[in-house]
Amino acid sequence: MTSANGTAPSVASTLGVELGSRAYSIVVGDGLLKEAGRRMAEVISRRRVVIVTDATVAPLYLETLEASLAAADIEHFSVVLPAGEASKSFDHLRDLTDRLLDERIERTTAVVALGGGVIGDLAGFAASIVLRGVDVVQVPTTLLAQVDSSVGGKTGINTRHGKNLIGTFHQPILVLADVGTLATLPPRQLLAGYAETVKYGLIEDAPFFEWLEQHGDAFCRGDKAIQTEAVVRACTAKAAVVAEDERESGRRALLNFGHTFGHALEAECGYGERLLHGEAVALGMVMATALSVRMGLCPAADLERTRRHLKARGLRVGVGEIAEPSWTAERLLSHMMSDKKVRDRLPTFVLTQGIGKAFTTQEVDPGLLRDVVDVALSDRP
Ligand code: NAD
Ligand code: GLY
């Protein structure tokens, strides 16, 4: 069998995010971009879409996506933004919404976010506010976006107060994760996404963590079958969490494992190339596990296993490897206090009783917390 544009359909896995009238599918497979038009035609209201992408992704994948839209008779135009975190700003949001309005989009026009988490968050936010909300299709091209940010509907931009502090929940109508796009991802970006993949094993799925211990090397060497299985397993986990707790009043907070510490490190590094989000999450997961051990909640062996696995893939596990002499425990702790997840002036921590057994708490001994940050600052494995 061949598809509308003459290519054989790829072997793909389809998962559901069960959110009643806002339910949607996540399709994961190799080569999906070529059939994106056909798949979108099944869910969009009218055959007209706007592709939002960035200047790095556009030369790699825009033509393929446009060709598949044309083959499915979907009218389209494209907006190409600069690559990088700086695009998640009010200025770029204004420019993007102006472009959408310049092109006279209608309520039935869908926005297609082709790129990593930056494009997904910005285009998703623009889609949620322009004309009081239009549909968005997420077409994630980084590992981080495929396993995390494209699913679940969080959108947002950064302000001088911090990351993602302005945004909405706006679920996509479809997620198309073409794992073939991971082949062009710089290894450092792949590894940053790998940290977010490992997170699912660490929080609730010890067998997945074990599977990654066995297959992580092949994954990082670009084995497509292994990458596909990992993205499917991660998306299955995320879909279940989002279906149960869309607005993060309970279980969804577990997805923030490592993030309270990680955000403090990102704040010190200025949210950019110096420390990628996933790299910060890897360091943060080690710190959260170390705190759990110090509090007598988690076996020390599980901390060692977590560190060993992340380090073996090439992720940094000791904050001392990136810390400047000016960094102090006080500074990192003060960043944690301004985290989005602070409630009643106390940060919410995701701690663990062992691999696959994470939980949330606000009850953390400040002395032990400070000790853990001090130890991390001098940790240069
Ligand atoms: P990114 O979007 O900046 O992508 C990283 C880099 O890779 C960019 O330069 C991009 O142009 C390039 N790139 C993308 N796909 C490529 C490909 N296939 N080949 C080659 N280069 C490619 O970063 P990211 O790591 O994908 O996402 C980080 C963002 O996601 C952060 O802003 C973070 O806050 C956000 N995020 C959001 C959620 C959510 O739930 N909404 C969850 C996690 C992270
Ligand atoms: N990335 C965390 C969440 O989607 O809730």
Coordinates of C-alpha atoms and ligand atoms in Angstrom, one line a residue:
M1 CA 0.0 0.0 0.0
T2 CA 1.2 3.5 -0.7
S3 CA 0.1 6.8 0.8
A4 CA -1.3 9.9 -1.0
N5 CA 2.2 11.2 -1.6
G6 CA 3.4 7.9 -3.1
T7 CA 5.4 6.8 -0.1
A8 CA 4.8 3.5 1.8
P9 CA 3.2 4.2 5.2
S10 CA 5.7 4.0 8.1
V11 CA 5.2 1.5 10.9
A12 CA 4.0 3.7 13.7
S13 CA 2.6 3.3 17.2
T14 CA -0.4 5.3 18.1
L15 CA -1.1 6.2 21.8
G16 CA -4.1 8.0 23.2
V17 CA -4.2 10.8 25.7
E18 CA -7.6 10.3 27.3
L19 CA -9.0 13.7 28.0
G20 CA -12.6 13.4 27.1
S21 CA -13.6 15.9 24.5
R22 CA -10.0 17.0 24.2
A23 CA -8.5 13.5 23.8
Y24 CA -5.8 13.2 21.1
S25 CA -3.4 10.8 19.6
I26 CA 0.4 10.6 19.8
V27 CA 1.9 8.9 16.8
V28 CA 5.5 7.7 17.1
G29 CA 7.5 6.3 14.2
D30 CA 10.3 6.7 11.8
G31 CA 9.5 8.7 8.6
L32 CA 6.2 10.2 9.9
L33 CA 7.0 13.6 8.4
K34 CA 6.3 12.3 4.9
E35 CA 2.8 11.3 5.9
A36 CA 2.1 14.2 8.2
G37 CA -0.4 15.8 5.8
R38 CA -2.5 12.6 5.5
R39 CA -2.5 12.2 9.3
M40 CA -3.3 15.9 9.9
A41 CA -6.1 15.8 7.4
E42 CA -7.9 13.4 9.7
V43 CA -8.1 15.8 12.6
I44 CA -7.9 19.4 11.4
S45 CA -11.2 21.4 10.9
R46 CA -10.2 23.0 7.5
R47 CA -7.4 22.2 5.1
R48 CA -5.4 25.2 6.1
V49 CA -2.4 25.3 8.6
V50 CA 0.5 27.5 9.6
I51 CA 3.8 25.9 10.2
V52 CA 5.9 27.5 12.9
T53 CA 9.5 26.3 13.0
D54 CA 13.0 27.6 13.7
A55 CA 16.0 28.5 11.5
T56 CA 17.9 25.3 12.3
V57 CA 15.0 22.9 11.8
A58 CA 13.6 24.6 8.6
P59 CA 16.4 23.7 6.2
L60 CA 16.3 20.1 7.6
Y61 CA 12.6 19.3 7.6
L62 CA 10.3 22.1 6.4
E63 CA 10.4 21.0 2.8
T64 CA 9.4 17.4 3.6
L65 CA 6.6 18.6 5.8
E66 CA 5.4 21.1 3.2
A67 CA 5.4 18.5 0.5
S68 CA 3.3 16.1 2.6
L69 CA 0.8 18.9 3.3
A70 CA 0.6 19.7 -0.4
A71 CA 0.1 16.1 -1.2
A72 CA -2.8 16.0 1.2
D73 CA -4.3 19.2 -0.3
I74 CA -3.7 21.2 2.8
E75 CA -3.0 24.9 2.2
H76 CA -0.1 26.1 4.3
F77 CA 2.4 28.9 5.0
S78 CA 5.4 28.9 7.2
V79 CA 6.9 31.2 9.9
V80 CA 10.6 30.6 10.6
L81 CA 11.9 32.0 14.0
P82 CA 15.4 32.2 15.3
A83 CA 16.5 28.9 17.0
G84 CA 17.1 28.9 20.7
E85 CA 15.6 29.7 24.1
A86 CA 15.6 33.5 23.5
S87 CA 12.6 33.0 21.1
K88 CA 10.4 32.2 24.1
S89 CA 9.9 35.9 24.7
F90 CA 7.1 38.4 24.6
D91 CA 8.7 40.1 21.6
H92 CA 8.7 36.8 19.6
L93 CA 5.2 36.0 20.8
R94 CA 4.0 39.4 19.6
D95 CA 5.7 39.0 16.2
L96 CA 4.3 35.5 15.8
T97 CA 0.7 36.4 16.6
D98 CA 1.0 39.4 14.3
R99 CA 2.2 37.1 11.5
L100 CA -0.7 34.8 12.1
L101 CA -3.1 37.7 11.9
D102 CA -1.4 39.2 8.9
E103 CA -2.1 35.9 7.1
R104 CA -5.7 36.2 8.1
I105 CA -5.9 33.0 10.0
E106 CA -9.3 31.9 11.0
R107 CA -10.6 29.9 14.0
T108 CA -10.4 26.8 11.8
T109 CA -6.7 27.3 10.9
A110 CA -4.4 25.0 12.8
V111 CA -0.9 25.9 14.0
V112 CA 1.7 23.2 13.4
A113 CA 4.7 23.4 15.7
L114 CA 7.7 21.8 13.9
G115 CA 10.8 21.8 16.2
G116 CA 12.0 21.3 19.7
G117 CA 10.5 22.4 23.0
V118 CA 11.1 26.1 22.3
I119 CA 9.0 26.1 19.2
G120 CA 6.4 23.8 20.8
D121 CA 6.0 26.1 23.8
L122 CA 5.9 29.3 21.8
A123 CA 3.7 28.2 19.0
G124 CA 1.4 26.3 21.4
F125 CA 1.1 29.5 23.5
A126 CA 0.4 31.7 20.4
A127 CA -2.2 29.1 19.2
S128 CA -3.9 29.2 22.6
I129 CA -4.4 33.0 22.6
V130 CA -4.8 34.1 18.9
L131 CA -8.5 34.5 18.0
R132 CA -9.1 33.2 21.6
G133 CA -7.6 29.9 20.7
V134 CA -7.0 27.8 17.5
D135 CA -5.9 24.1 17.3
V136 CA -2.2 23.1 17.5
V137 CA -0.5 20.0 16.1
Q138 CA 2.8 19.3 17.7
V139 CA 5.5 17.8 15.5
P140 CA 8.5 17.5 17.9
T141 CA 12.0 17.1 16.4
T142 CA 14.1 16.9 19.5
L143 CA 14.2 14.0 21.9
L144 CA 13.2 16.2 24.8
A145 CA 10.2 17.4 22.9
Q146 CA 9.2 13.9 21.8
V147 CA 9.3 12.4 25.3
D148 CA 8.0 15.4 27.2
S149 CA 7.2 18.9 26.0
S150 CA 5.0 18.1 23.0
V151 CA 2.6 16.0 25.2
G152 CA 0.4 17.4 27.9
G153 CA -0.5 20.9 26.7
K154 CA 1.9 23.1 28.8
T155 CA 2.8 26.2 26.7
G156 CA 4.7 29.3 27.7
I157 CA 7.4 31.9 27.4
N158 CA 10.1 33.3 29.7
T159 CA 10.2 36.7 31.4
R160 CA 12.8 38.5 33.5
H161 CA 11.2 36.7 36.5
G162 CA 12.1 33.3 35.2
K163 CA 11.3 30.5 32.8
N164 CA 7.8 29.5 31.7
L165 CA 6.1 31.9 34.1
I166 CA 3.7 33.1 31.5
G167 CA 1.7 30.5 29.6
T168 CA -1.4 28.3 29.3
F169 CA -2.6 24.8 29.2
H170 CA -3.6 24.1 25.6
Q171 CA -3.7 20.5 24.6
P172 CA -2.6 19.7 21.0
I173 CA -5.1 17.9 18.7
L174 CA -2.3 15.6 17.5
V175 CA 1.3 14.8 18.2
L176 CA 3.5 13.4 15.4
A177 CA 6.9 12.2 16.8
D178 CA 9.1 11.3 13.8
V179 CA 12.1 9.5 15.5
G180 CA 13.9 9.8 12.1
T181 CA 14.5 13.5 13.0
L182 CA 16.7 12.5 15.9
A183 CA 19.4 11.5 13.5
T184 CA 20.4 15.1 12.9
L185 CA 20.2 16.2 16.5
P186 CA 23.5 17.2 18.0
P187 CA 24.7 14.5 20.5
R188 CA 24.6 17.0 23.3
Q189 CA 20.9 17.7 22.6
L190 CA 20.1 14.0 22.3
L191 CA 21.7 13.4 25.7
A192 CA 19.8 16.3 27.3
G193 CA 16.6 14.6 26.1
Y194 CA 17.9 11.3 27.3
A195 CA 17.9 12.7 30.9
E196 CA 14.2 13.5 30.5
T197 CA 13.6 9.9 29.2
V198 CA 15.4 8.3 32.2
K199 CA 13.2 10.5 34.4
Y200 CA 10.2 8.3 33.6
G201 CA 12.0 5.2 34.9
L202 CA 13.2 7.0 38.0
I203 CA 9.8 8.3 39.0
E204 CA 7.4 5.4 38.4
D205 CA 8.8 2.7 36.2
A206 CA 11.8 0.7 37.5
P207 CA 11.5 -1.9 34.7
F208 CA 11.9 1.0 32.2
F209 CA 15.0 2.2 34.0
E210 CA 16.4 -1.4 33.9
W211 CA 15.6 -1.5 30.2
L212 CA 17.5 1.8 29.7
E213 CA 20.4 0.4 31.6
Q214 CA 20.5 -2.4 29.0
H215 CA 19.8 -0.4 25.9
G216 CA 20.9 3.2 26.7
D217 CA 24.2 2.7 24.8
A218 CA 22.4 1.6 21.6
F219 CA 19.9 4.4 22.1
C220 CA 22.7 7.0 22.2
R221 CA 24.4 5.4 19.2
G222 CA 21.2 6.0 17.2
D223 CA 19.5 2.6 17.1
K224 CA 16.1 3.5 15.6
A225 CA 14.2 0.6 17.0
I226 CA 15.5 1.3 20.5
Q227 CA 14.8 5.0 20.2
T228 CA 11.3 4.3 19.0
E229 CA 10.6 2.0 21.9
A230 CA 12.0 4.5 24.4
V231 CA 9.9 7.3 23.0
V232 CA 6.7 5.1 23.0
R233 CA 7.3 4.1 26.6
A234 CA 8.0 7.6 27.7
C235 CA 4.9 9.0 25.9
T236 CA 2.8 6.2 27.3
A237 CA 3.9 7.2 30.8
K238 CA 3.3 10.9 30.1
A239 CA -0.1 10.3 28.5
A240 CA -1.3 8.4 31.6
V241 CA -0.1 11.1 34.0
V242 CA -1.7 13.9 31.9
A243 CA -5.0 12.0 31.6
E244 CA -5.1 11.6 35.4
D245 CA -3.9 15.1 36.3
E246 CA -4.0 17.5 33.5
R247 CA -3.5 20.7 35.6
E248 CA -0.8 19.4 37.9
S249 CA -2.7 19.2 41.1
G250 CA -1.3 15.8 42.0
R251 CA 0.5 13.1 40.1
R252 CA 1.8 15.3 37.3
A253 CA 4.1 17.1 39.8
L254 CA 6.2 13.9 39.8
L255 CA 7.3 14.9 36.2
N256 CA 9.2 17.7 38.0
F257 CA 11.7 15.2 39.5
G258 CA 15.0 17.0 39.5
H259 CA 13.5 20.2 38.3
T260 CA 13.5 22.2 41.6
F261 CA 17.3 21.7 41.8
G262 CA 17.8 21.8 38.0
H263 CA 16.0 25.2 37.7
A264 CA 18.3 26.7 40.3
L265 CA 21.3 25.6 38.3
E266 CA 19.8 26.8 35.0
A267 CA 19.1 30.2 36.7
E268 CA 22.8 30.5 37.6
C269 CA 23.9 29.5 34.1
G270 CA 21.5 31.9 32.4
Y271 CA 19.2 29.4 30.6
G272 CA 21.2 28.8 27.5
E273 CA 24.0 26.7 25.9
R274 CA 26.1 26.7 29.0
L275 CA 23.7 24.2 30.7
L276 CA 20.8 22.7 28.7
H277 CA 17.5 22.0 30.4
G278 CA 17.9 18.2 30.3
E279 CA 21.5 18.5 31.5
A280 CA 20.2 20.5 34.5
V281 CA 17.5 17.9 35.1
A282 CA 20.2 15.1 35.2
L283 CA 22.1 17.0 37.9
G284 CA 18.9 17.8 39.7
M285 CA 17.7 14.2 39.7
V286 CA 21.0 13.2 41.3
M287 CA 20.6 15.9 43.9
A288 CA 17.0 15.0 44.7
T289 CA 18.0 11.3 45.1
A290 CA 21.0 12.4 47.3
L291 CA 18.6 14.4 49.5
S292 CA 16.3 11.3 49.7
V293 CA 19.2 9.2 50.8
R294 CA 20.3 11.8 53.4
M295 CA 16.7 11.9 54.8
G296 CA 16.8 8.1 55.2
L297 CA 14.2 7.5 52.5
C298 CA 16.1 5.9 49.7
P299 CA 18.9 3.2 49.6
A300 CA 22.3 4.7 48.8
A301 CA 22.7 1.9 46.2
D302 CA 19.9 3.5 44.1
L303 CA 21.7 6.9 44.2
E304 CA 24.9 5.1 42.9
R305 CA 22.9 3.3 40.2
T306 CA 21.3 6.5 39.0
R307 CA 24.6 8.4 38.9
R308 CA 26.4 5.5 37.2
H309 CA 23.8 5.2 34.4
L310 CA 23.6 9.0 33.7
K311 CA 27.4 9.3 33.8
A312 CA 27.9 6.2 31.5
R313 CA 25.9 7.9 28.8
G314 CA 28.0 11.1 29.1
L315 CA 25.8 13.3 31.3
R316 CA 27.4 15.3 34.1
V317 CA 26.3 14.2 37.6
G318 CA 28.3 16.5 39.8
V319 CA 27.4 20.2 40.2
G320 CA 31.1 20.9 40.9
E321 CA 31.8 20.2 37.3
I322 CA 30.0 23.3 36.2
A323 CA 30.0 25.5 39.3
E324 CA 31.7 28.9 39.4
P325 CA 33.6 30.0 42.6
S326 CA 30.8 32.6 43.1
W327 CA 28.2 29.8 43.5
T328 CA 27.1 29.2 47.1
A329 CA 24.5 27.1 48.7
E330 CA 22.6 30.3 49.6
R331 CA 22.3 31.4 46.1
L332 CA 21.1 28.0 44.8
L333 CA 18.6 27.8 47.7
S334 CA 17.3 31.3 46.9
H335 CA 16.6 30.3 43.3
M336 CA 14.7 27.3 44.6
M337 CA 12.5 29.6 46.6
S338 CA 11.5 31.5 43.5
D339 CA 10.6 28.3 41.6
K340 CA 7.1 28.1 40.1
K341 CA 6.4 25.1 42.3
V342 CA 6.6 27.1 45.6
R343 CA 3.4 26.8 47.7
D344 CA 2.9 28.8 50.9
R345 CA 6.6 30.0 50.4
L346 CA 7.9 26.4 50.5
P347 CA 9.2 24.6 47.4
T348 CA 7.6 21.3 46.6
F349 CA 10.2 18.7 46.3
V350 CA 10.0 15.4 44.4
L351 CA 11.9 12.9 46.4
T352 CA 12.2 9.2 46.1
Q353 CA 12.1 6.0 48.1
G354 CA 14.1 4.3 45.4
I355 CA 14.2 3.8 41.6
G356 CA 10.6 4.0 40.4
K357 CA 9.2 5.3 43.7
A358 CA 9.0 9.1 43.6
F359 CA 6.7 11.2 45.7
T360 CA 6.1 14.9 46.4
T361 CA 6.6 16.6 49.7
Q362 CA 7.2 20.0 51.2
E363 CA 8.6 18.5 54.4
V364 CA 12.4 18.8 53.9
D365 CA 14.8 19.5 56.7
P366 CA 16.5 22.8 55.7
G367 CA 19.8 21.7 57.3
L368 CA 20.0 18.4 55.3
L369 CA 18.9 20.3 52.1
R370 CA 21.8 22.8 52.6
D371 CA 24.2 19.9 53.2
V372 CA 23.2 18.2 50.0
V373 CA 23.7 21.4 48.0
D374 CA 27.1 22.0 49.7
V375 CA 28.2 18.4 48.8
A376 CA 26.9 18.8 45.2
L377 CA 28.9 22.0 44.8
S378 CA 32.1 20.2 45.6
D379 CA 31.2 17.1 43.6
R380 CA 33.6 16.7 40.7
P381 CA 33.5 13.0 39.8
Ligands
NAD1 P1 15.1 23.6 21.5 O1 13.7 23.6 21.0 O2 15.8 24.9 21.7 O3 15.9 22.6 20.5 C1 17.3 22.5 20.7 C2 18.1 22.8 19.5 O4 18.0 21.8 18.6 C3 17.7 24.1 18.8 O5 18.8 24.8 18.3 C4 16.9 23.5 17.6 O6 16.9 24.4 16.5 C5 17.7 22.3 17.3 N1 16.9 21.2 16.7 C6 15.6 20.8 16.9 N2 15.4 19.7 16.2 C7 16.5 19.3 15.6 C8 16.8 18.3 14.7 N3 16.0 17.3 14.5 N4 18.1 18.2 14.2 C9 19.0 19.2 14.5 N5 18.7 20.2 15.3 C10 17.5 20.3 15.8 O7 15.2 22.8 22.9 P2 14.5 21.5 23.5 O8 15.5 20.9 24.3 O9 13.8 20.7 22.5 O10 13.4 22.2 24.4 C11 13.7 23.0 25.5 C12 12.5 23.8 25.8 O11 11.4 23.0 26.2 C13 12.7 24.7 27.0 O12 12.3 26.0 26.7 C14 11.8 24.1 28.1 O13 11.3 25.0 29.0 C15 10.7 23.5 27.3 N6 10.0 22.4 27.9 C16 8.7 22.4 27.9 C17 8.0 21.4 28.5 C18 6.5 21.4 28.4 O14 5.8 20.5 29.0 N7 5.9 22.3 27.7 C19 8.6 20.3 29.1 C20 10.0 20.3 29.1 C21 10.7 21.3 28.5
GLY2 N1 7.3 18.6 31.7 C1 6.5 18.5 32.9 C2 5.0 18.4 32.5 O1 4.6 18.4 31.4 O2 4.2 18.5 33.4

